[in-house]
Amino acid sequence: MTPGRGSLESGLVGLRRVLGDVRDPRLAVLDALPESVKPSAALLATVLGQDIGVGALAKLLRELSHRLGDRLLSLGSQDWSELERACKMGFLAEWPHKDALAGWVLSVSDFLRTHGQIPSWQTGFVGPTELVESMARELPWMGSRSPSKVKGWRLARWVVRGELGNVGWSETAREALVLPVAAVERPLRSLGWLPGGWSDLSVGKKQEWFEARAGVSFEHDPASVWVPLETVLARGRFGPACQEHLGGCKGCPVRSDCPCPGRS
């Protein structure tokens, strides 16, 4: 079914149907790491993923893993000198946070020491909301002053929905996930699905508006449409990522709403 313009609810259903199996491209930064550390390394990647491209972040994680080995996620303050040396990398010369890198890595190790490895988080936290709030309080750039906490909710989605593999959360925890509208505002605008006066709404009102509509179809798995939405008109290897995944625009359920449909 092809929804008419502005048909957000049916459009989301269609996008999940055709793009629901698309992998979050951000997870590619973990591909070169050992399987045993990928879940916990996802937390490190989330913290370090500030003002840095996916390719550079992947290289940064590979270098840290190579230089620090199995100790990367278990370093303590006594290892500070070694950590500082390991974090000096020439390709980071223009990265505005290079001087904070060692402290950020240490903060992730501290968080894991306090709360355990990711498979234990289901019992260590009451639910995804407590996890996100704890990360915001205890980790840099995880949303302590942000009402949306996009990075925290993305990591919670990876963990709870099993996008990192089976790390212990039950499927019922999916119902407590939040899809921050700030994370998908671009595709919503591109598809003409935002109401008039959007820019005048508070962050809270925007979130309420989105959840009231998306929740009708996705109350048991509200974050399931996050990656499908982010895939719409995102940059792919040779053009829009959505066209690459669908083999063109012909079978796209929101083609009538798209500002630049393909001709195939």
PDB file of C-alpha atoms in Angstrom, residues 61-186:
ATOM      1  CA  LEU A  61      38.523   1.403  17.853  1.00  0.00           C
ATOM      2  CA  ARG A  62      40.832  -0.904  15.896  1.00  0.00           C
ATOM      3  CA  GLU A  63      43.883   1.051  17.031  1.00  0.00           C
ATOM      4  CA  LEU A  64      42.798   1.061  20.662  1.00  0.00           C
ATOM      5  CA  SER A  65      42.099  -2.672  20.536  1.00  0.00           C
ATOM      6  CA  HIS A  66      45.483  -3.332  18.931  1.00  0.00           C
ATOM      7  CA  ARG A  67      47.390  -1.182  21.434  1.00  0.00           C
ATOM      8  CA  LEU A  68      45.581  -2.189  24.622  1.00  0.00           C
ATOM      9  CA  GLY A  69      44.277  -5.663  23.790  1.00  0.00           C
ATOM     10  CA  ASP A  70      42.001  -7.387  26.295  1.00  0.00           C
ATOM     11  CA  ARG A  71      42.605  -4.614  28.826  1.00  0.00           C
ATOM     12  CA  LEU A  72      40.889  -1.955  26.723  1.00  0.00           C
ATOM     13  CA  LEU A  73      37.609  -2.200  28.629  1.00  0.00           C
ATOM     14  CA  SER A  74      39.038  -2.904  32.062  1.00  0.00           C
ATOM     15  CA  LEU A  75      41.619  -0.146  32.557  1.00  0.00           C
ATOM     16  CA  GLY A  76      41.867   1.713  35.847  1.00  0.00           C
ATOM     17  CA  SER A  77      43.342   4.980  37.031  1.00  0.00           C
ATOM     18  CA  GLN A  78      46.602   3.165  37.745  1.00  0.00           C
ATOM     19  CA  ASP A  79      46.938   2.623  33.973  1.00  0.00           C
ATOM     20  CA  TRP A  80      46.616   6.312  33.123  1.00  0.00           C
ATOM     21  CA  SER A  81      50.126   6.832  31.691  1.00  0.00           C
ATOM     22  CA  GLU A  82      49.821   3.796  29.442  1.00  0.00           C
ATOM     23  CA  LEU A  83      46.345   4.852  28.349  1.00  0.00           C
ATOM     24  CA  GLU A  84      47.490   8.364  27.476  1.00  0.00           C
ATOM     25  CA  ARG A  85      50.295   6.972  25.303  1.00  0.00           C
ATOM     26  CA  ALA A  86      47.932   4.579  23.552  1.00  0.00           C
ATOM     27  CA  CYS A  87      45.509   7.403  22.758  1.00  0.00           C
ATOM     28  CA  LYS A  88      48.020   9.530  20.861  1.00  0.00           C
ATOM     29  CA  MET A  89      47.207   8.979  17.194  1.00  0.00           C
ATOM     30  CA  GLY A  90      48.252  11.179  14.322  1.00  0.00           C
ATOM     31  CA  PHE A  91      45.065  10.751  12.317  1.00  0.00           C
ATOM     32  CA  LEU A  92      43.101  12.356  15.174  1.00  0.00           C
ATOM     33  CA  ALA A  93      45.003  15.648  14.862  1.00  0.00           C
ATOM     34  CA  GLU A  94      41.902  17.579  13.745  1.00  0.00           C
ATOM     35  CA  TRP A  95      39.442  15.824  16.086  1.00  0.00           C
ATOM     36  CA  PRO A  96      38.314  18.375  18.687  1.00  0.00           C
ATOM     37  CA  HIS A  97      38.144  15.758  21.466  1.00  0.00           C
ATOM     38  CA  LYS A  98      41.555  14.115  21.037  1.00  0.00           C
ATOM     39  CA  ASP A  99      42.835  15.440  24.371  1.00  0.00           C
ATOM     40  CA  ALA A 100      39.819  13.968  26.171  1.00  0.00           C
ATOM     41  CA  LEU A 101      40.107  10.533  24.572  1.00  0.00           C
ATOM     42  CA  ALA A 102      41.982   8.817  27.406  1.00  0.00           C
ATOM     43  CA  GLY A 103      39.497  10.105  29.963  1.00  0.00           C
ATOM     44  CA  TRP A 104      36.575   8.925  27.869  1.00  0.00           C
ATOM     45  CA  VAL A 105      38.030   5.422  27.548  1.00  0.00           C
ATOM     46  CA  LEU A 106      38.622   5.307  31.298  1.00  0.00           C
ATOM     47  CA  SER A 107      35.055   6.443  32.008  1.00  0.00           C
ATOM     48  CA  VAL A 108      33.716   3.500  29.991  1.00  0.00           C
ATOM     49  CA  SER A 109      35.904   1.082  31.970  1.00  0.00           C
ATOM     50  CA  ASP A 110      34.639   2.656  35.207  1.00  0.00           C
ATOM     51  CA  PHE A 111      31.016   2.307  34.050  1.00  0.00           C
ATOM     52  CA  LEU A 112      31.517  -1.373  33.217  1.00  0.00           C
ATOM     53  CA  ARG A 113      33.200  -2.007  36.561  1.00  0.00           C
ATOM     54  CA  THR A 114      30.278  -0.386  38.362  1.00  0.00           C
ATOM     55  CA  HIS A 115      27.414  -1.914  36.376  1.00  0.00           C
ATOM     56  CA  GLY A 116      28.895  -5.092  34.955  1.00  0.00           C
ATOM     57  CA  GLN A 117      29.194  -6.209  31.356  1.00  0.00           C
ATOM     58  CA  ILE A 118      26.260  -5.685  29.015  1.00  0.00           C
ATOM     59  CA  PRO A 119      24.754  -9.198  29.433  1.00  0.00           C
ATOM     60  CA  SER A 120      24.162  -8.397  33.124  1.00  0.00           C
ATOM     61  CA  TRP A 121      22.410  -5.081  32.518  1.00  0.00           C
ATOM     62  CA  GLN A 122      18.937  -6.592  32.303  1.00  0.00           C
ATOM     63  CA  THR A 123      19.065  -7.452  36.001  1.00  0.00           C
ATOM     64  CA  GLY A 124      21.253  -4.508  36.979  1.00  0.00           C
ATOM     65  CA  PHE A 125      18.851  -1.878  35.652  1.00  0.00           C
ATOM     66  CA  VAL A 126      15.108  -1.692  36.202  1.00  0.00           C
ATOM     67  CA  GLY A 127      14.642  -1.087  32.470  1.00  0.00           C
ATOM     68  CA  PRO A 128      15.968   0.777  29.443  1.00  0.00           C
ATOM     69  CA  THR A 129      15.031   4.170  30.900  1.00  0.00           C
ATOM     70  CA  GLU A 130      17.193   3.668  33.981  1.00  0.00           C
ATOM     71  CA  LEU A 131      20.058   2.487  31.766  1.00  0.00           C
ATOM     72  CA  VAL A 132      19.855   5.588  29.569  1.00  0.00           C
ATOM     73  CA  GLU A 133      19.642   7.912  32.564  1.00  0.00           C
ATOM     74  CA  SER A 134      22.633   6.236  34.229  1.00  0.00           C
ATOM     75  CA  MET A 135      24.724   6.592  31.098  1.00  0.00           C
ATOM     76  CA  ALA A 136      23.750  10.256  30.836  1.00  0.00           C
ATOM     77  CA  ARG A 137      24.896  10.900  34.417  1.00  0.00           C
ATOM     78  CA  GLU A 138      28.092   8.881  34.387  1.00  0.00           C
ATOM     79  CA  LEU A 139      29.497   9.092  30.857  1.00  0.00           C
ATOM     80  CA  PRO A 140      30.630  12.058  28.727  1.00  0.00           C
ATOM     81  CA  TRP A 141      28.514  13.178  25.783  1.00  0.00           C
ATOM     82  CA  MET A 142      25.683  10.788  26.638  1.00  0.00           C
ATOM     83  CA  GLY A 143      22.994  13.397  27.137  1.00  0.00           C
ATOM     84  CA  SER A 144      23.253  14.783  30.660  1.00  0.00           C
ATOM     85  CA  ARG A 145      21.778  18.061  29.388  1.00  0.00           C
ATOM     86  CA  SER A 146      19.794  16.649  26.494  1.00  0.00           C
ATOM     87  CA  PRO A 147      16.070  15.914  26.722  1.00  0.00           C
ATOM     88  CA  SER A 148      16.345  13.473  23.794  1.00  0.00           C
ATOM     89  CA  LYS A 149      19.439  11.432  24.760  1.00  0.00           C
ATOM     90  CA  VAL A 150      19.661  10.024  21.244  1.00  0.00           C
ATOM     91  CA  LYS A 151      23.003   8.252  21.735  1.00  0.00           C
ATOM     92  CA  GLY A 152      21.823   6.547  24.913  1.00  0.00           C
ATOM     93  CA  TRP A 153      18.568   5.364  23.395  1.00  0.00           C
ATOM     94  CA  ARG A 154      20.376   4.081  20.307  1.00  0.00           C
ATOM     95  CA  LEU A 155      22.672   1.945  22.461  1.00  0.00           C
ATOM     96  CA  ALA A 156      19.671   0.771  24.508  1.00  0.00           C
ATOM     97  CA  ARG A 157      17.993  -0.223  21.243  1.00  0.00           C
ATOM     98  CA  TRP A 158      21.045  -2.196  20.111  1.00  0.00           C
ATOM     99  CA  VAL A 159      21.096  -4.037  23.425  1.00  0.00           C
ATOM    100  CA  VAL A 160      17.402  -4.629  24.081  1.00  0.00           C
ATOM    101  CA  ARG A 161      16.419  -5.533  20.504  1.00  0.00           C
ATOM    102  CA  GLY A 162      19.350  -7.917  20.124  1.00  0.00           C
ATOM    103  CA  GLU A 163      21.029  -5.917  17.377  1.00  0.00           C
ATOM    104  CA  LEU A 164      24.365  -6.724  19.061  1.00  0.00           C
ATOM    105  CA  GLY A 165      23.430 -10.370  19.364  1.00  0.00           C
ATOM    106  CA  ASN A 166      21.771 -12.051  22.317  1.00  0.00           C
ATOM    107  CA  VAL A 167      22.937 -10.110  25.364  1.00  0.00           C
ATOM    108  CA  GLY A 168      20.288 -11.137  27.856  1.00  0.00           C
ATOM    109  CA  TRP A 169      17.327  -8.743  27.591  1.00  0.00           C
ATOM    110  CA  SER A 170      13.798 -10.099  27.303  1.00  0.00           C
ATOM    111  CA  GLU A 171      11.537  -9.097  24.438  1.00  0.00           C
ATOM    112  CA  THR A 172       9.123  -7.413  26.849  1.00  0.00           C
ATOM    113  CA  ALA A 173      11.770  -4.757  27.490  1.00  0.00           C
ATOM    114  CA  ARG A 174      11.262  -3.588  23.909  1.00  0.00           C
ATOM    115  CA  GLU A 175       8.022  -1.934  24.909  1.00  0.00           C
ATOM    116  CA  ALA A 176       9.926   0.475  27.162  1.00  0.00           C
ATOM    117  CA  LEU A 177      12.273   1.668  24.409  1.00  0.00           C
ATOM    118  CA  VAL A 178      12.002   5.217  23.134  1.00  0.00           C
ATOM    119  CA  LEU A 179      12.600   6.369  19.575  1.00  0.00           C
ATOM    120  CA  PRO A 180      13.667  10.024  19.985  1.00  0.00           C
ATOM    121  CA  VAL A 181      11.960  12.056  17.296  1.00  0.00           C
ATOM    122  CA  ALA A 182      15.144  14.137  17.104  1.00  0.00           C
ATOM    123  CA  ALA A 183      16.871  11.075  15.606  1.00  0.00           C
ATOM    124  CA  VAL A 184      14.428  10.801  12.704  1.00  0.00           C
ATOM    125  CA  GLU A 185      13.308  14.399  12.214  1.00  0.00           C
ATOM    126  CA  ARG A 186      15.216  14.670   8.920  1.00  0.00           C
TER     127      ARG A 186
END
